[in-house]
Amino acid sequence: MPSTAIRPSRPFHHPQPGSALSCGKVSLETLARRYGTPLYVYSADQIVARLGLFQHALHGRDHLVCYAVKANSALAILKLLAARGAGFDIVSGGELERVIAAAPEAVGRVVFSGVGKTTAEIDLALEAGILAFNVESEAELALLAARARKLKRKARFALRVNPDVFADTHPYISTGLREHKFGIDIRQAHRIYASAAGNHWIEAHGVSVHIGSQIRSAAPFGAAIERVQKLVAELRRDGIQLQSIDAGGGLGIDYHGGAFDAAAKVAEYTAAIEKALAGFEGRLLLEPGRFLVAQAGALVARVLQVKRNGKKTFVITDAAMNDLIRPALYQAHHEIVPVRRRPGRPRTVDVVGPVCETGDFFARDRKLAPVEPGDLVALLDVGAYGMAQSSNYNTRPRPAEVLVEKNSPRLIRRRETMADLLAPEIP
Ligand SMILES: *Cc1c(COP(=O)(O)O)cnc(C)c1O
């Protein structure tokens, strides 16, 4: 039964057998009535708890958890995490503006990643005084040095090295092989650190690595850090003392609803990193995105039609690929459950949106508990790369977002209006 997919690893459950799916004590039916659909609903409590798992696992070591803003950049979520001591991993000037808007006091805990930073973005980050730039090429380091000198602001940097380790994940989100566009060949790093040592405007702060996303096994993280730690030790012998190792993000979750113990996952992951770090006295930075927010989120949609075409049954919802593109983009699996259960046997259906693309689907040939037009369904594990990758395709206003904190729901982003969508245009 699909309903068994809801495990304690998700904050959504049926308080009583006959009641509606709820986030804590807050019924998704009530939220849909109040705020309309499609609607993103997040559990603040779960996000905070997930952050706590990392902080607890690393309590014996100097560390900083830099939440990867791109996973879900809602200001309210940034504020929530900043208040609990999190830093941030950003990949654009826009994401820095978000951190400044949500939690200006956390700017000193920001690291700036990304393969193509513009001069304007570098200047913005230098002026703001971020913790460090994760630099992805020699040319970028030269640009950073030039801007630092121009603005008379010393820049701390970490080279993002490419450790050439294979991580078993979707090819679109694997980043740690030499053939990928990311990072600097680890064999070149020593020479680049050495040549940067003579420049007053840049300070070698650390080294960073990020091997990809939705990686389920701890082994590749350990393998990457082993290579990084070897580099750090070699640099130390040459008098270049790095203060931090940034292990990146990428720890995966279980989208299929099997048994999933988040605390055990984090323990296994941090143990693999700690083991590889042996002898390193500096600070450990982590950049988890998905792991903190994915399972905290559900997308609530209303069933518009149940339609039969030949042998197939299509459940058409008012949410579409513009609201959640992961199934279309990565063939991603999301559990889908009725908000209120109906009696009857599951049927094999396609769950699709109204957008004019065959790629506009959430599930294909999926056994779904019975639903009728007007019913609500919840797509689970959508807190990461859901709203963050949404668009206005088909001129569809983006969903509203609600954050539930200690059983109290709060609208954190209102539904877009047509006026919002048309505002930038010049007819
Ligand atoms: C995307 C990204 C992350 C976060 O990845 P998750 O899989 O969401 O944990 C961390 N660091 C960098 C550099 C990234 O590009």
CSV table of C-alpha atoms and ligand atoms in Angstrom, one decimal:
chain,number,residue,atom,x,y,z
A,1,MET,CA,0.0,0.0,0.0
A,2,PRO,CA,1.4,3.4,-0.9
A,3,SER,CA,0.3,4.7,2.5
A,4,THR,CA,2.9,2.6,4.2
A,5,ALA,CA,5.4,4.8,2.4
A,6,ILE,CA,5.0,7.4,5.1
A,7,ARG,CA,7.6,6.7,7.6
A,8,PRO,CA,8.9,8.7,10.6
A,9,SER,CA,11.6,10.0,8.2
A,10,ARG,CA,8.8,12.2,6.9
A,11,PRO,CA,6.9,14.7,9.0
A,12,PHE,CA,3.6,13.9,7.3
A,13,HIS,CA,1.2,11.3,8.7
A,14,HIS,CA,-2.4,10.5,9.4
A,15,PRO,CA,-3.1,11.3,13.0
A,16,GLN,CA,-6.1,8.9,13.0
A,17,PRO,CA,-6.9,6.3,10.3
A,18,GLY,CA,-9.8,8.3,8.9
A,19,SER,CA,-8.2,11.7,9.1
A,20,ALA,CA,-6.5,13.8,6.6
A,21,LEU,CA,-2.7,13.7,6.0
A,22,SER,CA,-1.1,16.2,8.4
A,23,CYS,CA,2.1,18.0,9.0
A,24,GLY,CA,2.4,17.6,12.8
A,25,LYS,CA,-1.1,18.4,13.9
A,26,VAL,CA,-1.9,20.7,10.9
A,27,SER,CA,-4.2,19.1,8.4
A,28,LEU,CA,-3.1,19.5,4.8
A,29,GLU,CA,-6.8,19.8,3.9
A,30,THR,CA,-7.1,22.8,6.1
A,31,LEU,CA,-4.0,24.4,4.5
A,32,ALA,CA,-5.2,23.7,1.0
A,33,ARG,CA,-8.6,25.3,1.9
A,34,ARG,CA,-6.9,28.4,3.4
A,35,TYR,CA,-4.1,28.9,0.8
A,36,GLY,CA,-5.2,27.1,-2.3
A,37,THR,CA,-3.4,24.5,-4.4
A,38,PRO,CA,-0.8,23.7,-5.6
A,39,LEU,CA,0.8,24.4,-2.3
A,40,TYR,CA,4.2,23.6,-0.9
A,41,VAL,CA,4.1,22.7,2.8
A,42,TYR,CA,7.3,22.4,4.9
A,43,SER,CA,8.0,21.2,8.4
A,44,ALA,CA,10.3,23.6,10.2
A,45,ASP,CA,10.8,21.1,13.0
A,46,GLN,CA,12.2,18.5,10.6
A,47,ILE,CA,14.6,21.0,9.0
A,48,VAL,CA,15.9,22.0,12.4
A,49,ALA,CA,16.2,18.4,13.5
A,50,ARG,CA,18.1,17.5,10.4
A,51,LEU,CA,20.6,20.3,10.9
A,52,GLY,CA,20.9,19.1,14.5
A,53,LEU,CA,21.9,15.6,13.3
A,54,PHE,CA,25.0,17.0,11.6
A,55,GLN,CA,25.8,19.4,14.4
A,56,HIS,CA,25.5,16.7,17.0
A,57,ALA,CA,27.6,14.2,15.0
A,58,LEU,CA,30.4,16.7,14.7
A,59,HIS,CA,30.2,18.2,18.2
A,60,GLY,CA,33.7,17.1,19.0
A,61,ARG,CA,35.3,19.0,16.2
A,62,ASP,CA,35.4,22.6,15.0
A,63,HIS,CA,32.8,22.6,12.2
A,64,LEU,CA,30.4,24.7,10.2
A,65,VAL,CA,27.3,23.3,8.4
A,66,CYS,CA,26.8,25.5,5.4
A,67,TYR,CA,23.3,24.8,4.0
A,68,ALA,CA,23.3,24.7,0.2
A,69,VAL,CA,20.9,27.5,-0.5
A,70,LYS,CA,20.1,26.3,-4.0
A,71,ALA,CA,18.1,23.3,-2.6
A,72,ASN,CA,15.4,25.6,-1.2
A,73,SER,CA,16.1,29.3,-1.0
A,74,ALA,CA,13.0,30.4,0.8
A,75,LEU,CA,14.0,33.3,3.1
A,76,ALA,CA,12.1,31.8,6.0
A,77,ILE,CA,14.1,28.6,5.8
A,78,LEU,CA,17.4,30.5,5.6
A,79,LYS,CA,16.4,32.5,8.6
A,80,LEU,CA,15.4,29.3,10.5
A,81,LEU,CA,18.7,27.7,9.8
A,82,ALA,CA,20.8,30.8,10.4
A,83,ALA,CA,19.2,31.2,13.9
A,84,ARG,CA,20.6,27.7,14.7
A,85,GLY,CA,24.1,28.5,13.7
A,86,ALA,CA,24.1,27.3,10.1
A,87,GLY,CA,26.3,29.0,7.5
A,88,PHE,CA,25.4,28.9,3.8
A,89,ASP,CA,26.8,27.6,0.5
A,90,ILE,CA,25.8,29.9,-2.3
A,91,VAL,CA,26.2,29.6,-6.0
A,92,SER,CA,25.2,33.1,-7.2
A,93,GLY,CA,25.0,36.7,-6.2
A,94,GLY,CA,21.3,36.3,-6.0
A,95,GLU,CA,21.6,33.7,-3.3
A,96,LEU,CA,23.9,36.0,-1.4
A,97,GLU,CA,21.3,38.7,-1.6
A,98,ARG,CA,18.8,36.2,-0.1
A,99,VAL,CA,21.2,35.4,2.9
A,100,ILE,CA,21.6,39.2,3.4
A,101,ALA,CA,17.8,39.7,3.4
A,102,ALA,CA,17.0,36.7,5.6
A,103,ALA,CA,20.0,36.7,8.1
A,104,PRO,CA,22.5,39.5,7.6
A,105,GLU,CA,24.4,38.3,10.7
A,106,ALA,CA,25.2,35.1,8.9
A,107,VAL,CA,27.1,36.6,6.0
A,108,GLY,CA,30.4,35.8,7.7
A,109,ARG,CA,29.4,32.1,7.5
A,110,VAL,CA,28.9,32.1,3.7
A,111,VAL,CA,31.0,30.2,1.2
A,112,PHE,CA,30.6,31.0,-2.5
A,113,SER,CA,30.7,28.0,-4.9
A,114,GLY,CA,30.1,27.8,-8.6
A,115,VAL,CA,32.0,27.4,-11.9
A,116,GLY,CA,31.2,30.8,-13.3
A,117,LYS,CA,31.3,33.8,-11.0
A,118,THR,CA,30.9,37.2,-12.5
A,119,THR,CA,32.9,40.2,-11.5
A,120,ALA,CA,29.8,41.8,-10.1
A,121,GLU,CA,29.1,38.7,-8.0
A,122,ILE,CA,32.7,38.6,-6.7
A,123,ASP,CA,32.6,42.3,-5.8
A,124,LEU,CA,29.3,41.8,-4.0
A,125,ALA,CA,30.7,39.0,-1.9
A,126,LEU,CA,33.9,40.8,-1.1
A,127,GLU,CA,32.0,43.9,0.0
A,128,ALA,CA,29.7,41.7,2.1
A,129,GLY,CA,32.7,40.0,3.8
A,130,ILE,CA,31.8,36.3,3.2
A,131,LEU,CA,33.9,33.5,4.8
A,132,ALA,CA,35.5,32.1,1.7
A,133,PHE,CA,35.3,31.7,-2.1
A,134,ASN,CA,35.4,28.2,-3.4
A,135,VAL,CA,37.5,28.8,-6.5
A,136,GLU,CA,37.0,26.5,-9.5
A,137,SER,CA,39.9,27.5,-11.8
A,138,GLU,CA,43.2,29.4,-12.0
A,139,ALA,CA,41.6,32.1,-14.1
A,140,GLU,CA,38.9,32.6,-11.4
A,141,LEU,CA,41.6,32.9,-8.8
A,142,ALA,CA,43.3,35.6,-10.8
A,143,LEU,CA,40.0,37.4,-11.2
A,144,LEU,CA,39.4,37.2,-7.5
A,145,ALA,CA,42.9,38.5,-6.7
A,146,ALA,CA,42.4,41.4,-9.1
A,147,ARG,CA,39.0,42.4,-7.6
A,148,ALA,CA,40.3,42.0,-4.0
A,149,ARG,CA,43.1,44.3,-4.8
A,150,LYS,CA,40.8,46.8,-6.5
A,151,LEU,CA,38.3,46.9,-3.6
A,152,LYS,CA,41.1,46.6,-1.0
A,153,ARG,CA,39.4,43.6,0.6
A,154,LYS,CA,41.4,40.6,1.3
A,155,ALA,CA,39.8,37.4,-0.1
A,156,ARG,CA,39.9,34.1,1.6
A,157,PHE,CA,39.7,31.2,-0.8
A,158,ALA,CA,39.5,27.5,-1.0
A,159,LEU,CA,40.3,25.6,-4.2
A,160,ARG,CA,37.5,23.4,-5.2
A,161,VAL,CA,39.4,20.3,-6.3
A,162,ASN,CA,38.2,17.6,-8.4
A,163,PRO,CA,39.2,14.4,-6.7
A,164,ASP,CA,38.3,12.1,-9.6
A,165,VAL,CA,36.1,9.8,-7.6
A,166,PHE,CA,33.0,8.1,-9.0
A,167,ALA,CA,29.8,8.5,-7.1
A,168,ASP,CA,26.9,6.4,-8.1
A,169,THR,CA,24.0,8.9,-8.8
A,170,HIS,CA,22.1,10.4,-11.7
A,171,PRO,CA,24.6,11.6,-14.4
A,172,TYR,CA,23.2,15.1,-14.3
A,173,ILE,CA,24.1,15.5,-10.6
A,174,SER,CA,27.5,13.7,-10.5
A,175,THR,CA,30.3,16.2,-10.4
A,176,GLY,CA,33.5,14.5,-9.0
A,177,LEU,CA,35.1,13.0,-12.1
A,178,ARG,CA,37.8,14.7,-14.1
A,179,GLU,CA,35.5,14.7,-17.1
A,180,HIS,CA,33.1,17.0,-15.3
A,181,LYS,CA,33.2,20.8,-15.6
A,182,PHE,CA,33.6,21.2,-11.8
A,183,GLY,CA,36.7,22.0,-9.8
A,184,ILE,CA,40.4,22.0,-10.4
A,185,ASP,CA,42.3,18.8,-11.1
A,186,ILE,CA,43.6,17.8,-7.7
A,187,ARG,CA,47.1,17.2,-9.2
A,188,GLN,CA,47.3,20.9,-10.2
A,189,ALA,CA,46.2,22.2,-6.8
A,190,HIS,CA,49.5,22.2,-5.0
A,191,ARG,CA,51.2,24.3,-7.7
A,192,ILE,CA,48.3,26.8,-7.6
A,193,TYR,CA,48.3,27.2,-3.8
A,194,ALA,CA,52.1,27.7,-4.0
A,195,SER,CA,51.8,30.4,-6.6
A,196,ALA,CA,49.0,32.2,-4.7
A,197,ALA,CA,51.1,32.4,-1.6
A,198,GLY,CA,53.0,35.4,-2.9
A,199,ASN,CA,49.8,37.5,-3.4
A,200,HIS,CA,48.8,39.8,-0.5
A,201,TRP,CA,45.2,40.1,-1.6
A,202,ILE,CA,44.3,36.4,-1.5
A,203,GLU,CA,44.6,34.1,1.5
A,204,ALA,CA,44.5,30.3,1.1
A,205,HIS,CA,41.9,29.5,3.7
A,206,GLY,CA,41.0,25.9,2.8
A,207,VAL,CA,40.2,23.3,0.3
A,208,SER,CA,36.8,22.2,-0.9
A,209,VAL,CA,35.3,19.2,-2.7
A,210,HIS,CA,31.8,18.4,-3.9
A,211,ILE,CA,31.4,15.1,-5.7
A,212,GLY,CA,27.7,15.3,-6.6
A,213,SER,CA,24.2,15.0,-5.2
A,214,GLN,CA,21.8,12.2,-4.0
A,215,ILE,CA,24.8,10.0,-3.1
A,216,ARG,CA,23.5,7.2,-0.9
A,217,SER,CA,26.7,5.5,0.2
A,218,ALA,CA,29.3,7.0,2.5
A,219,ALA,CA,32.3,5.4,0.8
A,220,PRO,CA,32.8,7.9,-2.1
A,221,PHE,CA,32.8,10.8,0.4
A,222,GLY,CA,35.5,9.1,2.5
A,223,ALA,CA,37.5,8.4,-0.7
A,224,ALA,CA,37.3,12.1,-1.8
A,225,ILE,CA,38.3,13.4,1.7
A,226,GLU,CA,41.2,11.0,1.8
A,227,ARG,CA,42.6,12.5,-1.4
A,228,VAL,CA,42.0,16.0,-0.1
A,229,GLN,CA,43.6,15.2,3.3
A,230,LYS,CA,46.7,13.9,1.4
A,231,LEU,CA,46.9,17.3,-0.4
A,232,VAL,CA,46.5,19.2,2.8
A,233,ALA,CA,49.3,17.2,4.4
A,234,GLU,CA,51.6,17.8,1.4
A,235,LEU,CA,50.9,21.5,1.5
A,236,ARG,CA,51.6,21.7,5.2
A,237,ARG,CA,55.0,20.2,4.6
A,238,ASP,CA,55.6,23.0,2.2
A,239,GLY,CA,54.6,25.6,4.7
A,240,ILE,CA,51.1,26.2,3.4
A,241,GLN,CA,48.7,25.8,6.4
A,242,LEU,CA,45.1,25.4,5.4
A,243,GLN,CA,42.5,26.1,8.1
A,244,SER,CA,39.5,24.3,6.7
A,245,ILE,CA,38.4,21.3,4.6
A,246,ASP,CA,35.0,21.7,3.0
A,247,ALA,CA,33.5,18.2,2.2
A,248,GLY,CA,30.7,19.7,0.1
A,249,GLY,CA,27.2,18.3,0.1
A,250,GLY,CA,25.5,15.5,-1.7
A,251,LEU,CA,24.3,13.1,1.0
A,252,GLY,CA,21.2,11.4,-0.4
A,253,ILE,CA,17.8,10.4,1.0
A,254,ASP,CA,15.5,7.6,0.3
A,255,TYR,CA,12.8,8.8,-2.1
A,256,HIS,CA,11.1,5.3,-2.2
A,257,GLY,CA,9.9,5.2,1.3
A,258,GLY,CA,11.8,2.1,2.5
A,259,ALA,CA,13.1,2.1,6.0
A,260,PHE,CA,15.3,5.2,6.3
A,261,ASP,CA,17.1,6.2,9.4
A,262,ALA,CA,18.3,9.8,8.9
A,263,ALA,CA,20.4,9.8,12.2
A,264,ALA,CA,22.1,6.6,11.2
A,265,LYS,CA,22.9,8.0,7.7
A,266,VAL,CA,24.4,11.1,9.1
A,267,ALA,CA,26.5,9.1,11.6
A,268,GLU,CA,27.8,6.8,8.9
A,269,TYR,CA,28.6,9.8,6.6
A,270,THR,CA,30.4,11.8,9.2
A,271,ALA,CA,32.3,8.7,10.5
A,272,ALA,CA,33.6,8.1,6.9
A,273,ILE,CA,34.7,11.8,6.7
A,274,GLU,CA,36.2,11.8,10.2
A,275,LYS,CA,38.2,8.7,9.4
A,276,ALA,CA,39.6,10.2,6.2
A,277,LEU,CA,40.4,13.4,8.1
A,278,ALA,CA,42.6,11.7,10.6
A,279,GLY,CA,45.3,14.0,11.7
A,280,PHE,CA,43.6,17.2,10.4
A,281,GLU,CA,43.2,19.7,13.2
A,282,GLY,CA,41.4,22.4,11.3
A,283,ARG,CA,37.8,23.1,10.7
A,284,LEU,CA,35.4,20.9,8.8
A,285,LEU,CA,32.8,22.5,6.6
A,286,LEU,CA,29.8,20.6,5.2
A,287,GLU,CA,27.4,21.8,2.5
A,288,PRO,CA,24.3,19.7,2.8
A,289,GLY,CA,21.2,20.8,0.8
A,290,ARG,CA,18.8,18.0,0.0
A,291,PHE,CA,19.4,16.1,3.2
A,292,LEU,CA,18.2,19.0,5.3
A,293,VAL,CA,15.1,20.0,3.5
A,294,ALA,CA,13.9,17.3,1.0
A,295,GLN,CA,11.8,15.2,3.3
A,296,ALA,CA,10.4,18.2,5.2
A,297,GLY,CA,8.4,19.2,2.1
A,298,ALA,CA,5.2,18.1,0.4
A,299,LEU,CA,3.5,19.5,-2.6
A,300,VAL,CA,-0.3,19.5,-2.2
A,301,ALA,CA,-2.3,19.3,-5.4
A,302,ARG,CA,-5.9,18.9,-6.3
A,303,VAL,CA,-7.1,16.2,-8.7
A,304,LEU,CA,-8.8,18.0,-11.6
A,305,GLN,CA,-9.8,14.9,-13.7
A,306,VAL,CA,-9.4,11.2,-13.8
A,307,LYS,CA,-9.3,10.3,-17.5
A,308,ARG,CA,-9.1,7.0,-19.4
A,309,ASN,CA,-7.3,6.8,-22.7
A,310,GLY,CA,-7.3,3.3,-24.1
A,311,LYS,CA,-5.7,1.1,-21.4
A,312,LYS,CA,-4.3,4.0,-19.4
A,313,THR,CA,-5.7,6.0,-16.6
A,314,PHE,CA,-4.5,9.5,-16.1
A,315,VAL,CA,-4.9,11.4,-12.8
A,316,ILE,CA,-4.6,15.0,-13.8
A,317,THR,CA,-3.6,17.4,-11.0
A,318,ASP,CA,-3.5,21.2,-10.8
A,319,ALA,CA,0.2,20.9,-10.1
A,320,ALA,CA,2.5,20.5,-13.1
A,321,MET,CA,6.1,20.2,-14.2
A,322,ASN,CA,6.6,23.9,-13.8
A,323,ASP,CA,5.9,23.5,-10.0
A,324,LEU,CA,8.1,20.4,-9.6
A,325,ILE,CA,10.4,19.4,-12.5
A,326,ARG,CA,12.4,16.6,-10.9
A,327,PRO,CA,10.4,13.7,-12.4
A,328,ALA,CA,10.8,15.2,-15.9
A,329,LEU,CA,14.4,16.3,-15.5
A,330,TYR,CA,15.9,13.4,-13.6
A,331,GLN,CA,13.3,10.7,-13.9
A,332,ALA,CA,13.0,11.2,-10.2
A,333,HIS,CA,10.6,9.2,-8.1
A,334,HIS,CA,8.3,10.9,-5.6
A,335,GLU,CA,5.8,9.1,-3.5
A,336,ILE,CA,2.2,10.3,-4.1
A,337,VAL,CA,-0.5,9.7,-1.5
A,338,PRO,CA,-4.1,10.8,-1.2
A,339,VAL,CA,-4.5,13.4,1.6
A,340,ARG,CA,-7.7,11.6,2.6
A,341,ARG,CA,-7.9,7.9,2.0
A,342,ARG,CA,-10.9,6.4,0.1
A,343,PRO,CA,-11.9,2.8,0.4
A,344,GLY,CA,-11.0,0.6,-2.5
A,345,ARG,CA,-8.0,-1.0,-4.2
A,346,PRO,CA,-5.1,0.9,-5.7
A,347,ARG,CA,-5.1,1.4,-9.4
A,348,THR,CA,-2.3,1.7,-11.9
A,349,VAL,CA,-2.3,5.3,-13.1
A,350,ASP,CA,-0.1,8.0,-14.6
A,351,VAL,CA,-0.2,11.2,-12.5
A,352,VAL,CA,0.2,14.2,-14.7
A,353,GLY,CA,-0.1,18.0,-14.8
A,354,PRO,CA,-2.0,20.2,-17.3
A,355,VAL,CA,1.1,21.5,-19.1
A,356,CYS,CA,1.4,20.9,-22.8
A,357,GLU,CA,4.3,18.5,-22.7
A,358,THR,CA,4.4,14.7,-22.6
A,359,GLY,CA,7.2,15.2,-20.1
A,360,ASP,CA,4.7,16.8,-17.7
A,361,PHE,CA,4.3,13.8,-15.4
A,362,PHE,CA,4.8,13.1,-11.7
A,363,ALA,CA,4.5,9.3,-11.9
A,364,ARG,CA,4.0,6.7,-14.6
A,365,ASP,CA,2.3,3.3,-14.2
A,366,ARG,CA,2.1,3.9,-10.5
A,367,LYS,CA,-0.1,2.0,-8.1
A,368,LEU,CA,-2.1,4.8,-6.5
A,369,ALA,CA,-4.8,4.5,-3.9
A,370,PRO,CA,-8.2,5.5,-5.4
A,371,VAL,CA,-8.7,9.2,-6.0
A,372,GLU,CA,-11.6,11.2,-7.5
A,373,PRO,CA,-11.8,14.7,-9.1
A,374,GLY,CA,-11.7,17.2,-6.3
A,375,ASP,CA,-9.5,15.1,-4.0
A,376,LEU,CA,-6.2,16.3,-2.7
A,377,VAL,CA,-3.0,14.4,-3.2
A,378,ALA,CA,0.4,15.0,-1.7
A,379,LEU,CA,3.7,14.6,-3.5
A,380,LEU,CA,6.4,13.7,-0.9
A,381,ASP,CA,10.1,14.6,-0.4
A,382,VAL,CA,9.8,17.7,-2.5
A,383,GLY,CA,11.4,20.2,-0.1
A,384,ALA,CA,14.7,20.2,-2.1
A,385,TYR,CA,14.9,21.2,-5.7
A,386,GLY,CA,11.1,21.6,-5.9
A,387,MET,CA,10.1,25.2,-5.6
A,388,ALA,CA,13.7,26.1,-6.2
A,389,GLN,CA,13.5,24.8,-9.7
A,390,SER,CA,10.0,25.9,-10.4
A,391,SER,CA,9.2,28.2,-13.4
A,392,ASN,CA,6.3,30.1,-14.9
A,393,TYR,CA,6.1,27.8,-18.0
A,394,ASN,CA,2.7,27.9,-19.5
A,395,THR,CA,2.2,31.2,-17.7
A,396,ARG,CA,1.4,29.4,-14.5
A,397,PRO,CA,1.9,31.4,-11.3
A,398,ARG,CA,4.1,29.6,-8.9
A,399,PRO,CA,2.6,27.9,-5.8
A,400,ALA,CA,2.4,29.5,-2.4
A,401,GLU,CA,4.6,28.1,0.4
A,402,VAL,CA,3.7,27.4,4.0
A,403,LEU,CA,6.1,26.6,6.9
A,404,VAL,CA,4.7,24.7,9.8
A,405,GLU,CA,6.6,25.3,13.0
A,406,LYS,CA,5.6,23.6,16.2
A,407,ASN,CA,2.1,23.0,14.8
A,408,SER,CA,1.6,26.5,13.7
A,409,PRO,CA,1.4,27.2,10.0
A,410,ARG,CA,2.7,30.4,8.5
A,411,LEU,CA,2.5,31.6,4.9
A,412,ILE,CA,6.1,32.2,3.8
A,413,ARG,CA,5.5,33.0,0.2
A,414,ARG,CA,2.1,34.0,-1.2
A,415,ARG,CA,0.9,32.6,-4.5
A,416,GLU,CA,2.1,34.6,-7.5
A,417,THR,CA,-0.5,36.7,-9.3
A,418,MET,CA,-0.8,37.4,-13.0
A,419,ALA,CA,0.4,41.0,-12.2
A,420,ASP,CA,3.6,39.5,-10.8
A,421,LEU,CA,4.1,37.5,-14.0
A,422,LEU,CA,3.4,40.3,-16.4
A,423,ALA,CA,5.3,43.0,-14.5
A,424,PRO,CA,8.7,42.7,-16.3
A,425,GLU,CA,7.2,42.7,-19.8
A,426,ILE,CA,7.0,45.4,-22.4
A,427,PRO,CA,4.3,44.7,-24.9
B,1,LIG,C1,24.4,21.5,-5.0
B,1,LIG,C2,25.6,21.7,-4.2
B,1,LIG,C3,25.5,21.3,-2.8
B,1,LIG,C4,24.3,20.6,-2.2
B,1,LIG,O1,24.1,19.4,-2.7
B,1,LIG,P1,23.0,18.4,-2.0
B,1,LIG,O2,23.0,17.2,-2.9
B,1,LIG,O3,21.7,19.2,-2.1
B,1,LIG,O4,23.4,18.2,-0.6
B,1,LIG,C5,26.6,21.5,-2.1
B,1,LIG,N1,27.8,22.1,-2.6
B,1,LIG,C6,27.8,22.5,-3.9
B,1,LIG,C7,29.1,23.1,-4.4
B,1,LIG,C8,26.8,22.3,-4.7
B,1,LIG,O5,26.9,22.6,-6.0
